Amino acid sequence: MKITHACLFLGMMLISLPGFGACGSYSEVPMDGGLEDRSNPQAPKVIHSNTITKFSLHFAEDGNIGVPASEPKDSQPPFPAGRYTLSAERHGAQAHFLLVCDRYGTVTPLRFAKDLPASALDELQAIIQKHKLAAINGSSLRNSALGTALSFHVDYDTDETLSVYAEGGASTLPPGWCGTTVFLEFFTAKLDAGNRLIPPLRSCSYALSNSKGLVYCLELNSEPYQDSKRAIFKETRPTQNAGQPDSEQTTKTIYVPREKLEALEEIAAKYQLWKWKDLPSRDDDVDDQDFISIVFNYSGGGNICLDSNQELPPEYEEVFAELRRALTMRIK
């Protein structure tokens, strides 16, 4: 049987996800086709308290989850594939909320944290009640397939607990499980994470040209391996007779840390560039004016294409300059 890179990566991910692997609930992988059922039949199917003291949800997502329901479908890329941790803990009148996403093919996990009024936990409890999750309390299933990794646990002020564990294939998820997206969307909205919780940047290009032709082109691409920590930087410049049919170009290529792509992501999120990408062209194009083109390509699809002939907001010159600095800083 042929095993894809994605399957191998998910299998490795299960080992490192909290609650999964040798240090988790199970010590050995079931035989092919086998199902380990360690569910607790005595777990109460009714939770009397509505007061959450601790909430945690760990899961792995091997594909794009989808754009948050609160966002227009073309406003940003879908949620990224990776390992997620959502947690919340009550501290008196406040609650500490945390969202961590360790995206595949990146170096630094995304982390969002905020102290919110404790009433946010009541909203979280409303989701649990709406989907009647107490009815599947105590479910704990594992098999040898790939695709599912889930650890869900809630503590209440009455010492009642609610838990669901699943590892392996989709069949390990109990009927009635609401899915992870509803919780991810809730945490994303509460922590204002929508602009940054996106698939990793795969490549970025920055090209400057004028009436004579190309001045230079800067490109930054991730290496074509998911676990790579490097990126490839290329700078292309004309060597002579710029703008002429027989002009030549030279390209310099070096390796740089993968974090440089993630620095560009921060800039795109800071200025919310997804909202700029479909703006129309200006009516006052000047032929001899410098022309700048910037393209972001994201893993799993989605891109942002911007150029200086668009009707961009006034701060676009600041953005373009910041992107150029981020591309070239500490490279030359």
Coordinates of C-alpha atoms in Angstrom, one line a residue:
M1 CA 0.0 0.0 0.0
K2 CA 1.4 3.4 -1.0
I3 CA 1.6 5.9 1.9
T4 CA 1.4 9.6 1.0
H5 CA 3.5 12.3 2.5
A6 CA 0.4 13.8 4.1
C7 CA -0.4 10.5 5.8
L8 CA 3.1 10.1 7.1
F9 CA 3.0 13.6 8.4
L10 CA -0.3 13.1 10.1
G11 CA 1.0 10.0 11.7
M12 CA 4.0 11.8 13.1
M13 CA 1.8 14.6 14.2
L14 CA -0.4 12.3 16.3
I15 CA 2.6 11.3 18.3
S16 CA 3.4 14.8 19.3
L17 CA -0.2 16.1 19.9
P18 CA -1.1 16.3 23.6
G19 CA -2.9 13.2 24.7
F20 CA -1.8 11.2 21.7
G21 CA 1.0 8.7 21.3
A22 CA 3.1 6.7 23.7
C23 CA 2.4 9.1 26.6
G24 CA -1.3 9.5 25.9
S25 CA -4.2 7.2 26.5
Y26 CA -2.9 4.3 24.4
S27 CA 0.5 2.7 24.3
E28 CA 0.3 0.7 21.1
V29 CA -1.2 1.2 17.7
P30 CA -4.1 -1.2 17.1
M31 CA -3.7 -3.9 14.5
D32 CA -5.0 -3.0 11.0
G33 CA -8.8 -2.9 11.1
G34 CA -8.9 -3.1 14.9
L35 CA -10.8 -0.8 17.1
E36 CA -9.9 -0.1 20.7
D37 CA -12.9 1.1 22.7
R38 CA -12.0 2.5 26.1
S39 CA -15.1 4.5 26.5
N40 CA -16.5 5.0 30.0
P41 CA -20.1 3.7 30.0
Q42 CA -20.5 5.2 33.5
A43 CA -19.8 8.7 32.3
P44 CA -22.9 10.8 33.0
K45 CA -24.9 11.8 30.0
V46 CA -26.3 14.8 31.7
I47 CA -24.1 17.7 33.1
H48 CA -26.0 19.6 35.8
S49 CA -23.7 22.6 36.0
N50 CA -23.4 25.4 33.4
T51 CA -20.3 26.9 34.9
I52 CA -17.1 25.9 33.1
T53 CA -13.9 26.2 35.0
K54 CA -11.6 24.7 32.4
F55 CA -12.0 23.9 28.7
S56 CA -9.5 22.2 26.3
L57 CA -9.7 21.0 22.8
H58 CA -6.7 19.5 21.0
F59 CA -7.2 18.3 17.4
A60 CA -5.4 17.9 14.1
E61 CA -6.7 19.1 10.8
D62 CA -5.1 17.6 7.7
G63 CA -7.0 19.8 5.2
N64 CA -8.5 23.2 4.8
I65 CA -11.3 23.6 7.4
G66 CA -13.0 26.5 5.7
V67 CA -13.4 30.2 6.0
P68 CA -15.1 31.4 9.2
A69 CA -18.8 31.7 8.8
S70 CA -18.6 35.3 9.9
E71 CA -16.3 36.2 7.0
P72 CA -17.1 36.7 3.3
K73 CA -15.9 33.6 1.4
D74 CA -13.3 35.6 -0.6
S75 CA -12.1 37.7 2.3
Q76 CA -9.3 35.4 3.4
P77 CA -7.9 31.9 3.0
P78 CA -9.4 29.0 4.8
F79 CA -8.1 27.9 8.2
P80 CA -4.7 26.2 7.8
A81 CA -4.0 22.5 8.2
G82 CA -2.0 21.7 11.4
R83 CA -2.3 21.0 15.1
Y84 CA -4.6 23.1 17.2
T85 CA -5.0 23.7 20.9
L86 CA -8.0 25.7 22.1
S87 CA -8.2 26.3 25.9
A88 CA -10.0 28.5 28.4
E89 CA -9.8 28.8 32.2
R90 CA -11.9 30.7 34.6
H91 CA -10.1 33.2 37.0
G92 CA -12.7 34.9 39.1
A93 CA -14.6 37.4 36.9
Q94 CA -12.3 36.8 34.0
A95 CA -11.3 33.8 31.8
H96 CA -8.0 33.3 30.0
F97 CA -8.5 32.1 26.4
L98 CA -5.7 30.6 24.3
L99 CA -5.5 29.5 20.7
V100 CA -2.4 27.8 19.3
C101 CA -2.0 26.6 15.7
D102 CA 1.1 24.7 14.7
R103 CA 0.7 24.9 10.9
Y104 CA 2.3 22.2 8.8
G105 CA 5.5 23.4 7.0
T106 CA 6.2 26.3 9.4
V107 CA 8.8 27.1 12.1
T108 CA 6.9 29.1 14.7
P109 CA 3.3 28.2 15.9
L110 CA 0.7 30.9 15.8
R111 CA -0.4 31.9 19.3
F112 CA -3.3 34.1 20.3
A113 CA -4.2 34.8 24.0
K114 CA -6.5 37.2 25.7
D115 CA -8.2 37.6 29.1
L116 CA -12.0 38.0 28.5
P117 CA -15.0 38.4 30.8
A118 CA -16.0 35.1 32.4
S119 CA -19.3 35.4 30.4
A120 CA -17.4 34.2 27.4
L121 CA -17.3 30.8 29.1
D122 CA -21.1 30.9 29.3
E123 CA -21.2 31.4 25.5
L124 CA -18.9 28.4 25.2
Q125 CA -21.2 26.3 27.4
A126 CA -24.1 27.4 25.2
I127 CA -22.4 25.8 22.2
I128 CA -21.9 22.6 24.2
Q129 CA -25.6 22.5 25.2
K130 CA -26.8 23.4 21.7
H131 CA -25.0 20.3 20.3
K132 CA -25.9 18.1 23.2
L133 CA -22.3 17.0 23.7
A134 CA -23.1 15.6 27.2
A135 CA -24.8 12.7 25.4
I136 CA -21.4 11.5 24.1
N137 CA -19.5 12.0 27.3
G138 CA -16.9 9.4 28.0
S139 CA -16.5 8.2 24.4
S140 CA -12.9 7.1 23.8
L141 CA -12.1 5.2 20.5
R142 CA -9.0 4.5 18.6
N143 CA -8.1 2.5 15.4
S144 CA -5.3 2.1 13.0
A145 CA -6.6 4.5 10.3
L146 CA -5.4 8.0 9.8
G147 CA -7.3 11.3 9.6
T148 CA -8.7 12.0 13.1
A149 CA -7.0 13.3 16.2
L150 CA -9.2 14.7 18.9
S151 CA -9.0 15.3 22.7
F152 CA -11.9 17.3 24.2
H153 CA -12.2 17.9 27.9
V154 CA -14.4 20.3 30.0
D155 CA -14.3 20.7 33.8
Y156 CA -17.2 22.2 35.7
D157 CA -17.5 23.9 39.2
T158 CA -19.4 20.9 40.4
D159 CA -16.5 18.5 39.7
E160 CA -18.4 17.1 36.8
T161 CA -16.4 16.5 33.6
L162 CA -17.2 16.1 29.9
S163 CA -14.7 14.3 27.7
V164 CA -14.4 12.9 24.2
Y165 CA -11.3 11.2 22.7
A166 CA -10.8 9.9 19.2
E167 CA -7.7 8.8 17.3
G168 CA -7.5 7.1 13.9
G169 CA -10.1 7.2 11.2
A170 CA -13.4 9.1 11.1
S171 CA -15.2 6.1 12.6
T172 CA -13.6 6.9 16.0
L173 CA -15.7 10.1 16.2
P174 CA -18.9 9.3 18.1
P175 CA -22.3 10.0 16.4
G176 CA -23.4 13.4 17.6
W177 CA -19.9 15.0 17.7
C178 CA -20.4 18.6 16.4
G179 CA -17.0 19.0 14.7
T180 CA -14.2 21.3 15.6
T181 CA -15.0 24.2 13.3
V182 CA -17.7 25.6 15.6
F183 CA -15.2 25.9 18.4
L184 CA -12.4 27.2 16.2
E185 CA -14.7 29.9 14.8
F186 CA -15.7 30.9 18.3
F187 CA -12.1 31.2 19.5
T188 CA -11.0 33.0 16.3
A189 CA -13.7 35.6 16.8
K190 CA -13.0 36.1 20.5
L191 CA -9.3 36.4 20.0
D192 CA -9.4 38.5 16.8
A193 CA -7.3 36.0 15.1
G194 CA -8.9 35.9 11.7
N195 CA -6.3 38.0 9.9
R196 CA -3.4 35.8 10.9
L197 CA -5.0 32.3 11.2
I198 CA -4.4 31.4 7.6
P199 CA -2.4 28.8 5.7
P200 CA 1.4 29.5 5.5
L201 CA 2.8 31.6 2.8
R202 CA 4.4 29.5 0.1
S203 CA 6.0 32.3 -1.9
C204 CA 6.2 36.0 -2.4
S205 CA 7.5 38.0 -5.4
Y206 CA 8.2 41.7 -5.6
A207 CA 8.9 43.2 -9.1
L208 CA 9.9 46.8 -10.0
S209 CA 9.9 48.0 -13.6
N210 CA 9.9 51.3 -15.4
S211 CA 9.5 52.5 -19.0
K212 CA 12.7 50.8 -19.9
G213 CA 11.7 47.4 -18.5
L214 CA 12.6 45.3 -15.5
V215 CA 14.6 47.0 -12.7
Y216 CA 14.7 44.0 -10.4
C217 CA 12.6 41.1 -9.2
L218 CA 12.8 39.7 -5.7
E219 CA 11.4 36.2 -5.0
L220 CA 11.1 34.2 -1.8
N221 CA 9.9 30.6 -2.0
S222 CA 9.6 27.9 0.6
E223 CA 11.6 24.7 -0.1
P224 CA 9.4 22.0 -1.6
Y225 CA 9.5 19.8 1.5
Q226 CA 7.0 20.2 4.4
D227 CA 9.5 19.9 7.1
S228 CA 12.1 22.3 5.6
K229 CA 13.3 25.2 7.7
R230 CA 14.8 27.1 4.8
A231 CA 13.5 29.3 2.0
I232 CA 15.0 30.2 -1.3
F233 CA 15.7 33.9 -2.1
K234 CA 16.2 35.0 -5.7
E235 CA 17.1 38.4 -7.1
T236 CA 16.9 39.0 -10.8
R237 CA 18.4 42.1 -12.5
P238 CA 19.2 43.1 -16.1
T239 CA 22.9 43.1 -16.8
Q240 CA 22.8 45.4 -19.9
N241 CA 20.5 47.1 -22.4
A242 CA 17.5 46.9 -20.0
G243 CA 14.3 47.0 -21.9
Q244 CA 15.8 45.8 -25.2
P245 CA 14.7 42.5 -26.8
D246 CA 18.2 41.1 -26.4
S247 CA 18.8 42.3 -22.9
E248 CA 20.2 39.8 -20.4
Q249 CA 19.3 39.1 -16.8
T250 CA 21.3 37.6 -14.0
T251 CA 19.8 35.9 -11.0
K252 CA 21.4 35.5 -7.6
T253 CA 20.0 32.6 -5.4
I254 CA 20.7 32.1 -1.7
Y255 CA 19.1 30.1 1.1
V256 CA 17.5 32.1 4.0
P257 CA 15.6 31.0 7.2
R258 CA 12.0 30.0 6.7
E259 CA 11.0 32.6 9.2
K260 CA 11.4 35.3 6.6
L261 CA 8.2 34.1 4.8
E262 CA 6.4 34.3 8.2
A263 CA 7.6 37.9 8.6
L264 CA 5.9 38.7 5.3
E265 CA 2.7 37.1 6.7
E266 CA 2.8 39.5 9.6
I267 CA 2.9 42.4 7.2
A268 CA 0.0 41.1 5.1
A269 CA -2.0 40.6 8.3
K270 CA -1.0 44.0 9.7
Y271 CA -2.4 45.9 6.7
Q272 CA -5.2 43.3 5.9
L273 CA -4.0 43.0 2.4
W274 CA -6.7 40.4 1.5
K275 CA -9.1 43.3 1.4
W276 CA -7.0 45.0 -1.2
K277 CA -6.5 42.3 -3.8
D278 CA -9.6 42.9 -6.0
L279 CA -9.5 46.7 -6.1
P280 CA -9.8 48.1 -9.6
S281 CA -7.1 49.8 -11.7
R282 CA -6.5 53.5 -11.4
D283 CA -7.6 55.8 -14.2
D284 CA -4.5 58.0 -14.0
D285 CA -1.8 55.6 -15.1
V286 CA 1.5 57.3 -16.1
D287 CA 3.6 55.5 -18.7
D288 CA 7.0 56.6 -17.4
Q289 CA 6.1 55.9 -13.7
D290 CA 7.7 53.0 -11.9
F291 CA 5.5 50.0 -11.7
I292 CA 5.5 47.6 -8.6
S293 CA 3.9 44.3 -8.6
I294 CA 3.6 42.0 -5.5
V295 CA 2.2 38.5 -5.4
F296 CA 1.6 36.3 -2.3
N297 CA 0.9 32.6 -2.9
Y298 CA -0.4 30.6 0.1
S299 CA -0.2 26.8 0.7
G300 CA -3.4 25.0 -0.1
G301 CA -4.5 27.7 -2.6
G302 CA -5.3 31.4 -2.4
N303 CA -3.2 34.4 -3.4
I304 CA -3.0 38.1 -3.2
C305 CA -2.0 40.1 -6.3
L306 CA -1.3 43.8 -5.9
D307 CA 0.3 46.4 -8.1
S308 CA 0.9 50.1 -8.0
N309 CA -1.6 50.8 -10.8
Q310 CA -4.5 49.7 -8.6
E311 CA -6.7 52.1 -6.6
L312 CA -5.0 51.1 -3.4
P313 CA -5.3 52.9 0.0
P314 CA -2.9 55.8 0.6
E315 CA -0.7 53.6 2.9
Y316 CA 0.2 51.3 0.0
E317 CA 3.5 53.0 -0.5
E318 CA 4.4 52.3 3.2
V319 CA 3.3 48.6 2.7
F320 CA 5.3 48.1 -0.4
A321 CA 8.4 49.7 1.2
E322 CA 8.0 47.5 4.3
L323 CA 7.6 44.3 2.2
R324 CA 10.8 45.2 0.2
R325 CA 12.7 45.8 3.4
A326 CA 11.5 42.5 4.8
L327 CA 12.6 40.6 1.7
T328 CA 16.1 42.1 1.5
M329 CA 16.9 42.7 5.2
R330 CA 20.0 40.7 6.3
I331 CA 20.2 39.0 2.9
K332 CA 22.8 41.1 1.2

